[in-house]
PDB file of C-alpha atoms in Angstrom:
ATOM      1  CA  UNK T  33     -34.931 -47.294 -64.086  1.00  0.00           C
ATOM      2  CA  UNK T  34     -36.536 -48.922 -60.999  1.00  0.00           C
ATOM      3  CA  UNK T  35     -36.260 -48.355 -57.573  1.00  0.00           C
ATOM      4  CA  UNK T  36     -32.910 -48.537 -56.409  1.00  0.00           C
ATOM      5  CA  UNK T  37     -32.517 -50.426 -53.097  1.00  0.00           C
ATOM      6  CA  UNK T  38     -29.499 -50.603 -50.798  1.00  0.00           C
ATOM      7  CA  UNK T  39     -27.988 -53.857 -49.846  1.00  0.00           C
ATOM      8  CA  UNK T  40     -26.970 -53.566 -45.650  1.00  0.00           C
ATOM      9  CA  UNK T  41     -23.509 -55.435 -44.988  1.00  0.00           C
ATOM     10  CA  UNK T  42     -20.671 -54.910 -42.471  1.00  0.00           C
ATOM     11  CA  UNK T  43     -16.681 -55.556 -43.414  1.00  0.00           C
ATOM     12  CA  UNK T  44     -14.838 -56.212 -39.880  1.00  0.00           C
ATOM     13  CA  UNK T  45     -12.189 -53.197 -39.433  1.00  0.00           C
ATOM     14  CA  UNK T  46      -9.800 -54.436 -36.073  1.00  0.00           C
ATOM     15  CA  UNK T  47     -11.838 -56.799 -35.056  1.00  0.00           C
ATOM     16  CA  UNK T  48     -14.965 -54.425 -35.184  1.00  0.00           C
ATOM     17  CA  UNK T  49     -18.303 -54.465 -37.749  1.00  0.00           C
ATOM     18  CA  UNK T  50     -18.335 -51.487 -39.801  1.00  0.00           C
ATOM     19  CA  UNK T  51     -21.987 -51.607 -41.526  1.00  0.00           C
ATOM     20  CA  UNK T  52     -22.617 -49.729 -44.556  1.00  0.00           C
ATOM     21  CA  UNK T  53     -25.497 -49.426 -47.190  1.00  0.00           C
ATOM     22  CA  UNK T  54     -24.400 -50.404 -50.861  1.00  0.00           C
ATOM     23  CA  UNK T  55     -26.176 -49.600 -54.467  1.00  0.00           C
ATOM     24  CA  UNK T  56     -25.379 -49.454 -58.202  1.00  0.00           C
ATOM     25  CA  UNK T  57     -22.230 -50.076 -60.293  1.00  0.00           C
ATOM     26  CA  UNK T  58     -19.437 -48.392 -61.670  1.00  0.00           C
ATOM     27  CA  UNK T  59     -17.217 -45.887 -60.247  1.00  0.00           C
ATOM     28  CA  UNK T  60     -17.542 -45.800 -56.878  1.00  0.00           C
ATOM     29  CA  UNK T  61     -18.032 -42.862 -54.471  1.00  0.00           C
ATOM     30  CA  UNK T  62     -17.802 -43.875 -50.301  1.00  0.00           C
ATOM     31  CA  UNK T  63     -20.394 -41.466 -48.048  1.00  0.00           C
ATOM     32  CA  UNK T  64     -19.614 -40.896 -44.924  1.00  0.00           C
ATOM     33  CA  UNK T  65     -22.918 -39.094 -42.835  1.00  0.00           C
ATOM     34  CA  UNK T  66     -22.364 -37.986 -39.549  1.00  0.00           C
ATOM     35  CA  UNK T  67     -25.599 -35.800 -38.842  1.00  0.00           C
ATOM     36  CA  UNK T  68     -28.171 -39.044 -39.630  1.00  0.00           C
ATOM     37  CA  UNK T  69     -26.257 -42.046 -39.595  1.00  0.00           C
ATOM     38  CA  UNK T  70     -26.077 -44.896 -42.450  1.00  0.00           C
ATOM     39  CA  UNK T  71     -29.655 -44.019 -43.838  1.00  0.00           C
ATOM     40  CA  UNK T  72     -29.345 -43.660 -47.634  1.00  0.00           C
ATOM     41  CA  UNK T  73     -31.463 -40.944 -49.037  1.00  0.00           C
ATOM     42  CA  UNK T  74     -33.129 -40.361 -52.664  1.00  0.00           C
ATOM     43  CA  UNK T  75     -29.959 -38.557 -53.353  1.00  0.00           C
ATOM     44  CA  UNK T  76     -27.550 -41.990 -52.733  1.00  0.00           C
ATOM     45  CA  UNK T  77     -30.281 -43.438 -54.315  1.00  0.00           C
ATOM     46  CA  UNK T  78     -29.894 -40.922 -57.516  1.00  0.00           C
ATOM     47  CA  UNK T  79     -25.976 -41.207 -57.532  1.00  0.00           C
ATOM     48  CA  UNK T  80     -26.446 -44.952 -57.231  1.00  0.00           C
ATOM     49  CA  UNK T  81     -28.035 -45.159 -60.702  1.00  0.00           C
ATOM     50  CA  UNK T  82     -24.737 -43.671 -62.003  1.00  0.00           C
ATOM     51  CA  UNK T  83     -21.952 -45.118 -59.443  1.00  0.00           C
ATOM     52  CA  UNK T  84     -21.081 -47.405 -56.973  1.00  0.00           C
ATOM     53  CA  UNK T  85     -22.512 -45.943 -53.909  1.00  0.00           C
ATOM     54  CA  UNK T  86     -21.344 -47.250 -49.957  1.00  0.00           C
ATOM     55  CA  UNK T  87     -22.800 -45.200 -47.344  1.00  0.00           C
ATOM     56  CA  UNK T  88     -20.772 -46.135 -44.436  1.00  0.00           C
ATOM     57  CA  UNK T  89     -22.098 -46.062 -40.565  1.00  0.00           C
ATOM     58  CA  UNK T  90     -19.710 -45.135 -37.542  1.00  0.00           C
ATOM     59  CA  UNK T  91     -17.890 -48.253 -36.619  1.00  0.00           C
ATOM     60  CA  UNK T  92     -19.362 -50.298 -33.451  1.00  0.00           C
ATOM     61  CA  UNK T  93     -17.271 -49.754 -30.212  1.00  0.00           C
ATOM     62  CA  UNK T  94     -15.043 -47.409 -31.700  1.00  0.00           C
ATOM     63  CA  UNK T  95     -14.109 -43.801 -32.207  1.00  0.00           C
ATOM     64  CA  UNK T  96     -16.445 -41.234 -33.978  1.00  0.00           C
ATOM     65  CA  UNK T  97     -13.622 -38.651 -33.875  1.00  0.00           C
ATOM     66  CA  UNK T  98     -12.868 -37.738 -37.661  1.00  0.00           C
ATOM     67  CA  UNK T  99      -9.685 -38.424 -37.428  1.00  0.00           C
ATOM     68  CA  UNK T 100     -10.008 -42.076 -36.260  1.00  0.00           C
ATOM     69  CA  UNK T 101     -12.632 -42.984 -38.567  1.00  0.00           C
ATOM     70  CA  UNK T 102     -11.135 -41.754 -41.335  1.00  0.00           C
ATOM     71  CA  UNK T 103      -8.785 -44.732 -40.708  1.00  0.00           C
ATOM     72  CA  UNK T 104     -11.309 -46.799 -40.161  1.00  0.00           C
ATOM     73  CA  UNK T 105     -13.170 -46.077 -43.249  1.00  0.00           C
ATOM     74  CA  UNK T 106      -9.762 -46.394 -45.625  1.00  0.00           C
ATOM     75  CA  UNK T 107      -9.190 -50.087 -43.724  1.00  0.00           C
ATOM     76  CA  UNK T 108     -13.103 -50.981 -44.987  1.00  0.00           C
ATOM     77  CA  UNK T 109     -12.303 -49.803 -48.498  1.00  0.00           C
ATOM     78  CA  UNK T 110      -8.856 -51.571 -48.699  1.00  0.00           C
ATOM     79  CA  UNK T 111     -10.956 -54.771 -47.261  1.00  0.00           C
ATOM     80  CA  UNK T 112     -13.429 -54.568 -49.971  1.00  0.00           C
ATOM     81  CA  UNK T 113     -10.839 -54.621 -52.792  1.00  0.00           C
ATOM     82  CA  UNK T 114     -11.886 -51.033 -53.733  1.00  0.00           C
ATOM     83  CA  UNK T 115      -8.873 -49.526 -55.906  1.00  0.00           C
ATOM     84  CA  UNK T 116      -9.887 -45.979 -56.211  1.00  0.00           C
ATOM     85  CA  UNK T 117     -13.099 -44.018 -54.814  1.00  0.00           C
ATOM     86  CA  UNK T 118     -14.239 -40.515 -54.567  1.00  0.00           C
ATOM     87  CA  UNK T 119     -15.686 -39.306 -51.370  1.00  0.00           C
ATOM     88  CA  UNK T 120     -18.641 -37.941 -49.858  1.00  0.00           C
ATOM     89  CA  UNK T 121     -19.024 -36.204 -46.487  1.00  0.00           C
ATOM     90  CA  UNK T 122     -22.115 -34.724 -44.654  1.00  0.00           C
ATOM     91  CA  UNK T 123     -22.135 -32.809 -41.411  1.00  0.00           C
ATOM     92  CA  UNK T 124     -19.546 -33.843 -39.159  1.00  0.00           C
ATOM     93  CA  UNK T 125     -18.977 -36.659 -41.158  1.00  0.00           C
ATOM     94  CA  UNK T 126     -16.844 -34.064 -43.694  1.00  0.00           C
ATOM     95  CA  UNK T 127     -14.470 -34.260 -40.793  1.00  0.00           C
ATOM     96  CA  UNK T 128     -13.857 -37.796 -41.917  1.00  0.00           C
ATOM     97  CA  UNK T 129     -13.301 -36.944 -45.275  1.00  0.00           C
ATOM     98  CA  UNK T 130     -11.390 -34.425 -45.001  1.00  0.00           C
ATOM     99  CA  UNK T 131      -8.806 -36.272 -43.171  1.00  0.00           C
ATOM    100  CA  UNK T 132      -8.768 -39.537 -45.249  1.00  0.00           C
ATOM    101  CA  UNK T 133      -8.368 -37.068 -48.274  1.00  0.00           C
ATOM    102  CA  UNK T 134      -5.168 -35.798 -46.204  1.00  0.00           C
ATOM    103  CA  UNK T 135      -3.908 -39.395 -45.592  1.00  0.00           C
ATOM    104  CA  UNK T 136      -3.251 -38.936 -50.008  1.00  0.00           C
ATOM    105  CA  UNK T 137      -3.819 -41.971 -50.166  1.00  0.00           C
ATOM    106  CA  UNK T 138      -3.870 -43.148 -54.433  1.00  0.00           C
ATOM    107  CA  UNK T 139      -6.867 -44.751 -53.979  1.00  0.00           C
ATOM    108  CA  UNK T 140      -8.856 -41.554 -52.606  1.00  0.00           C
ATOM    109  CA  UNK T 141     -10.212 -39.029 -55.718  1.00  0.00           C
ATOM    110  CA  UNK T 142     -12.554 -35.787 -55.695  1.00  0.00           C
ATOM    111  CA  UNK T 143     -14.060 -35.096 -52.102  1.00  0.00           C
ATOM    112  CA  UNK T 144     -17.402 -33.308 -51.927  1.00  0.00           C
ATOM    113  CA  UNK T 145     -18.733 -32.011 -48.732  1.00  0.00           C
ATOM    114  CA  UNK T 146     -22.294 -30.949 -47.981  1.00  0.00           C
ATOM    115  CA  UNK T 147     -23.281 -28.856 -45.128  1.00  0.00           C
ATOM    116  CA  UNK T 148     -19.822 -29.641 -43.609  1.00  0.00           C
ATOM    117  CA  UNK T 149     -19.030 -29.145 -39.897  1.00  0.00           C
ATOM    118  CA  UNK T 150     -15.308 -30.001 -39.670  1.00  0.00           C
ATOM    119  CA  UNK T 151     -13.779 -26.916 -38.497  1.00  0.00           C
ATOM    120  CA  UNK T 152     -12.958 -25.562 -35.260  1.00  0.00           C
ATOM    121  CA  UNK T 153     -15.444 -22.426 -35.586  1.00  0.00           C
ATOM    122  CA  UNK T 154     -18.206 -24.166 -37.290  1.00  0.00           C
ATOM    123  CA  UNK T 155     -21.355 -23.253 -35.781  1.00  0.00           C
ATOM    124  CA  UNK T 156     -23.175 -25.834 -33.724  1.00  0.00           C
ATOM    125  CA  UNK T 157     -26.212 -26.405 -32.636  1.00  0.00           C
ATOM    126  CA  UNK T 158     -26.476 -28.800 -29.362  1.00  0.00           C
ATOM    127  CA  UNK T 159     -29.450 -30.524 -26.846  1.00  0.00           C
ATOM    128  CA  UNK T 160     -31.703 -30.312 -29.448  1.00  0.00           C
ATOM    129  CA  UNK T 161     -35.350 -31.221 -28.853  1.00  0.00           C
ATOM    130  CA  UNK T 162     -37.212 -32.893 -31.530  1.00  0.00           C
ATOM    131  CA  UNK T 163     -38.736 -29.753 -33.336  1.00  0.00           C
ATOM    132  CA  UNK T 164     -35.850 -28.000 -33.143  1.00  0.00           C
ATOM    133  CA  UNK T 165     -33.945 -30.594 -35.050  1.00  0.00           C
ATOM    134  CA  UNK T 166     -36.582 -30.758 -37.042  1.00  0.00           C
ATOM    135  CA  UNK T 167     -36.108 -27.160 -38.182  1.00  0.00           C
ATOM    136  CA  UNK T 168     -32.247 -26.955 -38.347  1.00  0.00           C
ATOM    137  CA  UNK T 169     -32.268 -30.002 -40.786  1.00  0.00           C
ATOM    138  CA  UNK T 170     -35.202 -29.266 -43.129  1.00  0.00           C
ATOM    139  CA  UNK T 171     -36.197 -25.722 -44.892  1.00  0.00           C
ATOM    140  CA  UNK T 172     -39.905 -26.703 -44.608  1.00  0.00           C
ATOM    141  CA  UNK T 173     -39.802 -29.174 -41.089  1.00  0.00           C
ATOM    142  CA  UNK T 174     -43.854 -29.922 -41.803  1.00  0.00           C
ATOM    143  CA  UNK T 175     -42.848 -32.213 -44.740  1.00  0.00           C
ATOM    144  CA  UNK T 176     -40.765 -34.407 -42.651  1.00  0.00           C
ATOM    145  CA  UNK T 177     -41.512 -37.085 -39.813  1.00  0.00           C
ATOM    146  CA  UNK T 178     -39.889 -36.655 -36.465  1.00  0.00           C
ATOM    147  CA  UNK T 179     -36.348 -37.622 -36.739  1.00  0.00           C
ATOM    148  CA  UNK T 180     -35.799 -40.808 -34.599  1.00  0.00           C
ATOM    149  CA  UNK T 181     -34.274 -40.343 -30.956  1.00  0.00           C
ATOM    150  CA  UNK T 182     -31.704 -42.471 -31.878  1.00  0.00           C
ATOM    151  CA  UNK T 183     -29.806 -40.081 -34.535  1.00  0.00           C
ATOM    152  CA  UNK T 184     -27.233 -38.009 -33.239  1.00  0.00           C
ATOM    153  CA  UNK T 185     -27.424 -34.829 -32.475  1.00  0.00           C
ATOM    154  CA  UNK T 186     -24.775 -32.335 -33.497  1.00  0.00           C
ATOM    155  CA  UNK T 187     -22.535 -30.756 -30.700  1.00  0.00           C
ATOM    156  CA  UNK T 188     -19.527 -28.290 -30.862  1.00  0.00           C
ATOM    157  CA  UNK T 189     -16.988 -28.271 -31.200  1.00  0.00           C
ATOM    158  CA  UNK T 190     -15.642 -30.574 -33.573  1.00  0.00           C
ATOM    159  CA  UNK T 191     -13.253 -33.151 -32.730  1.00  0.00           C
ATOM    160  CA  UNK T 192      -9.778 -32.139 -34.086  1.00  0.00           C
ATOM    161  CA  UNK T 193     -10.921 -29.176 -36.100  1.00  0.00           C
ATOM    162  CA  UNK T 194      -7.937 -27.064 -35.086  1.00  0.00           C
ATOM    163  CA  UNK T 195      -5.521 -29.625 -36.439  1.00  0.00           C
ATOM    164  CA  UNK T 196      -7.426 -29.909 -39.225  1.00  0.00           C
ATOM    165  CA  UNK T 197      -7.852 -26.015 -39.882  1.00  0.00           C
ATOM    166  CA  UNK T 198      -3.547 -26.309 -39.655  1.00  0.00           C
ATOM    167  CA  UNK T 199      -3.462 -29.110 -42.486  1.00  0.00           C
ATOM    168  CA  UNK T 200      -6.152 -28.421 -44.971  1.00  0.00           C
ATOM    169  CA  UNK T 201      -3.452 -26.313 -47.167  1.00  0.00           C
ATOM    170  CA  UNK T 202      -2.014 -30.052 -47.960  1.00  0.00           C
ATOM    171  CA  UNK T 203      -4.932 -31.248 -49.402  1.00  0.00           C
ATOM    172  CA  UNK T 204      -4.084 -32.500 -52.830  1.00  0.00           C
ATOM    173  CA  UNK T 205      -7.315 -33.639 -53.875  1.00  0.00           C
ATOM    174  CA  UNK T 206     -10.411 -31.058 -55.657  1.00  0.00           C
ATOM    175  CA  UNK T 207     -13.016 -30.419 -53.134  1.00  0.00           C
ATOM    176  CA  UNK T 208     -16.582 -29.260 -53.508  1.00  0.00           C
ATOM    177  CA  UNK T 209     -18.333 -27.549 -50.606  1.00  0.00           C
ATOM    178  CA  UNK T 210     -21.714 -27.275 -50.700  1.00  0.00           C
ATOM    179  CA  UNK T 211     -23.919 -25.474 -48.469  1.00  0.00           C
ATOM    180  CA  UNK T 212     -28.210 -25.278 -48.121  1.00  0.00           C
ATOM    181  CA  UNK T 213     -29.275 -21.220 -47.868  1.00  0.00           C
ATOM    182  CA  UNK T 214     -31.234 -22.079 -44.670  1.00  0.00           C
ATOM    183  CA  UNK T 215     -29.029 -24.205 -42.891  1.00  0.00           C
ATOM    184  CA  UNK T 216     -28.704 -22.573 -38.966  1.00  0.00           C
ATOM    185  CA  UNK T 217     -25.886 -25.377 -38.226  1.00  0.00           C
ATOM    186  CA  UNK T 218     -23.735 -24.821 -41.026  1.00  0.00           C
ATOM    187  CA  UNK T 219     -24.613 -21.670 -42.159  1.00  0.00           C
ATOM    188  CA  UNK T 220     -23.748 -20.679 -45.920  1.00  0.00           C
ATOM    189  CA  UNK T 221     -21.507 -17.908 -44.737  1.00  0.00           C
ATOM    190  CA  UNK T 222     -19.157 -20.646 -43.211  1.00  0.00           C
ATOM    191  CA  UNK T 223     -18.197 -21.570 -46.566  1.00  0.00           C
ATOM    192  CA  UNK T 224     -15.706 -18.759 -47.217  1.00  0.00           C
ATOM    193  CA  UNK T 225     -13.165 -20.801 -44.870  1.00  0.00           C
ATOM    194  CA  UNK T 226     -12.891 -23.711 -46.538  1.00  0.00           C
ATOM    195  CA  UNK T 227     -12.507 -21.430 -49.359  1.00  0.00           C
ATOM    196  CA  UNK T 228      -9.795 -20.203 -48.040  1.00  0.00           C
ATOM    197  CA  UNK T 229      -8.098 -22.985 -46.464  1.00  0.00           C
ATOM    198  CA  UNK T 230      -8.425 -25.319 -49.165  1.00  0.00           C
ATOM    199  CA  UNK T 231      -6.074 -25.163 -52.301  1.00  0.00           C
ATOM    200  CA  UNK T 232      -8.520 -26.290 -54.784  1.00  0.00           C
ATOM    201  CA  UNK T 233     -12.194 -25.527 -53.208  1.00  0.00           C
ATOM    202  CA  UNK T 234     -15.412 -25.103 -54.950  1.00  0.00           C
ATOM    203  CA  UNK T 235     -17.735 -23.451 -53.301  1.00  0.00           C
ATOM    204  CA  UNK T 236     -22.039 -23.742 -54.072  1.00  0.00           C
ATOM    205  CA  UNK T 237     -25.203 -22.859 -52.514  1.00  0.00           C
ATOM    206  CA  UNK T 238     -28.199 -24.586 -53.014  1.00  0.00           C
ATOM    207  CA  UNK T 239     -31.298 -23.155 -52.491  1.00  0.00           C
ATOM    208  CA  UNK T 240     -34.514 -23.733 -50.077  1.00  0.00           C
ATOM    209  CA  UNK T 241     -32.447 -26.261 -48.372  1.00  0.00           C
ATOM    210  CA  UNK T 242     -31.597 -26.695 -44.573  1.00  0.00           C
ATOM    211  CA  UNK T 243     -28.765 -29.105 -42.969  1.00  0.00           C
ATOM    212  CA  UNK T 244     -30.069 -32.230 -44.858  1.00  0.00           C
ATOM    213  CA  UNK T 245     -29.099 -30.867 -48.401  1.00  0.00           C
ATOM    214  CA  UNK T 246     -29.850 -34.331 -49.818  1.00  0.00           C
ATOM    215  CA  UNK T 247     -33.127 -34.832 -48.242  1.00  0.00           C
ATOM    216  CA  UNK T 248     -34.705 -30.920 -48.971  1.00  0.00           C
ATOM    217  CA  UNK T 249     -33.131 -31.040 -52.520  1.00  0.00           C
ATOM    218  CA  UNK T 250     -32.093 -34.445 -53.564  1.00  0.00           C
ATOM    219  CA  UNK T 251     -32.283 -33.876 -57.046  1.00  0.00           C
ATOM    220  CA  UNK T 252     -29.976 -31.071 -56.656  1.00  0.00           C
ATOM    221  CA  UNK T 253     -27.926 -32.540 -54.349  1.00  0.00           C
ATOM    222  CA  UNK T 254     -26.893 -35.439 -57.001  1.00  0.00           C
ATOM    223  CA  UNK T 255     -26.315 -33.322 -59.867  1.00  0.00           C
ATOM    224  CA  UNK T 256     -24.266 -31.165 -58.432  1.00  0.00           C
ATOM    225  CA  UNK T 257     -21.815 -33.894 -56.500  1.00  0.00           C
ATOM    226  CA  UNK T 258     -22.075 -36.209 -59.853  1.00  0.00           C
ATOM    227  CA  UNK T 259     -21.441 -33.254 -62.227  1.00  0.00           C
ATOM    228  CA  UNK T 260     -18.870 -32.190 -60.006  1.00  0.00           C
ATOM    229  CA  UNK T 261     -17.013 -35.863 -59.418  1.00  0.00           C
ATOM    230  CA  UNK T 262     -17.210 -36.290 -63.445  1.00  0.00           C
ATOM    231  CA  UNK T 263     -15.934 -32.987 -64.410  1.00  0.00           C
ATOM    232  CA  UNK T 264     -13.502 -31.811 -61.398  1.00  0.00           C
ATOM    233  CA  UNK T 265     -11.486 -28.883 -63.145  1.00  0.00           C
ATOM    234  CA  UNK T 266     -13.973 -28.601 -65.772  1.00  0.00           C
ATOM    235  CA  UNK T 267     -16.718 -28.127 -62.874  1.00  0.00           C
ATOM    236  CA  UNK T 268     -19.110 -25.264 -63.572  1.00  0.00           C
ATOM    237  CA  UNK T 269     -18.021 -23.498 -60.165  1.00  0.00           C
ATOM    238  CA  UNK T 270     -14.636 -21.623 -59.792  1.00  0.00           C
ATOM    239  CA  UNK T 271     -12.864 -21.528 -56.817  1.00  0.00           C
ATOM    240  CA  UNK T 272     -13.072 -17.764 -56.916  1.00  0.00           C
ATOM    241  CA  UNK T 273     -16.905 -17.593 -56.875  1.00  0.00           C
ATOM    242  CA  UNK T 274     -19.996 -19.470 -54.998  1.00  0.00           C
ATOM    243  CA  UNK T 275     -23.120 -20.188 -56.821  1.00  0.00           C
ATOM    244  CA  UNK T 276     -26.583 -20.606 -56.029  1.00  0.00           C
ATOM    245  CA  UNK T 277     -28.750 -23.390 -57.616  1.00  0.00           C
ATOM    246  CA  UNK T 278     -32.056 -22.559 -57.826  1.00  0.00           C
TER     247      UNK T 278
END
């Protein structure tokens, strides 16, 4: 197969452009990236020659609190005639998810979450200068280009993570966490409380990779989310144990 390349469009949500990135065909799964911004990465790209893919950006001129663009993103998907989509967060952008999952909505399937800061204790890392950000997003920073002043830079603490911490028990939806081994802003160690607050959580490492799971380890990245959004209670992960992919 060839390259894939996203298409850039907007859907107006209240009056508002919501942009997002779209690739591929089939089922479709909706990202939502809060670390980077709409930037789809060899990983979208690698879902994308399996699914639908929409990587959605925060809406222009309104709220980036999880909560509110969870409705936000749900309006988009009911504009674009979408019947039924799993989801995708990354960073704080699992906030989003997380919430929109909660909304139990029919349309809304399996949720996967890498590297996800939604809670009230995640671990934060704020003011950071270009090399630090560097570092905190990629396990080997020299591969990578300075990340562009313009991407937001994570701060603590998350919007609405205590409410959320309260509600996650009424998720009715599978969830996959996924974590990088050498992430310093959401640290693998985190992962034992969505464990534990989530009533159907899978929980997986992946190995040599920092905050941007899908840029260090694209490859793994996609195989995990795809095998787990195919197989959900058939997923190679129990709930009971975390597992590291080399």
């Amino acid at each position: 197969m060839g390259e894939i390349m996203f298409a850039q469009r907007s859907v107006d949500v209240d009056g508002r452009a919501m942009r997002y990135a779209e690739a591929g065909s089939g089922d479709v799964l909706v990202c939502v990236d809060g670390v980077l911004g709409m930037r789809p990465s060899r990983a979208h790209a690698l879902m994308a020659e399996r699914r639908r893919v929409i990587v959605f950006a925060m809406p222009e001129g309104g709220s980036s609190a999880p909560a509110a663009l969870a409705r936000s993103i749900g309006a988009a998907v009911a504009k674009l005639g979408i019947e039924r989509f799993d989801l995708m967060g990354h960073g704080t952008g699992a906030g989003a998810a997380l919430w929109l999952g909660l909304e139990n909505l029919p349309s809304v399937g399996a949720i996967a979450l890498l590297a996800p800061t939604a809670l009230r204790r995640d671990q934060r890392v704020a003011a950071l200068s270009t090399a630090d950000l560097k570092a905190a997003l990629h396990a080997h920073p020299e591969r990578h280009p300075d990340p562009p002043a313009r991407r937001e830079r994570p701060v603590a603490p998350p919007e609405g993570g205590e409410e959320l911490e309260r509600r996650l028990g009424e998720l009715k939806r599978p969830v996959l966490a996924l974590f990088g081994t050498d992430d310093p802003i959401a640290p693998p160690e985190s992962g034992d409380r969505y464990r534990a607050l989530l009533p159907d959580c899978n929980l997986m490492f992946v190995y040599d990779a920092a905050h941007a799971i899908d840029i260090d380890r694209p490859e793994a990245a996609a195989f995990i989310a795809l095998e787990f959004f195919e197989r959900q209670d058939l997923f190679l992960v129990s709930r009971e144990s975390g597992l590291i992919f080399p």
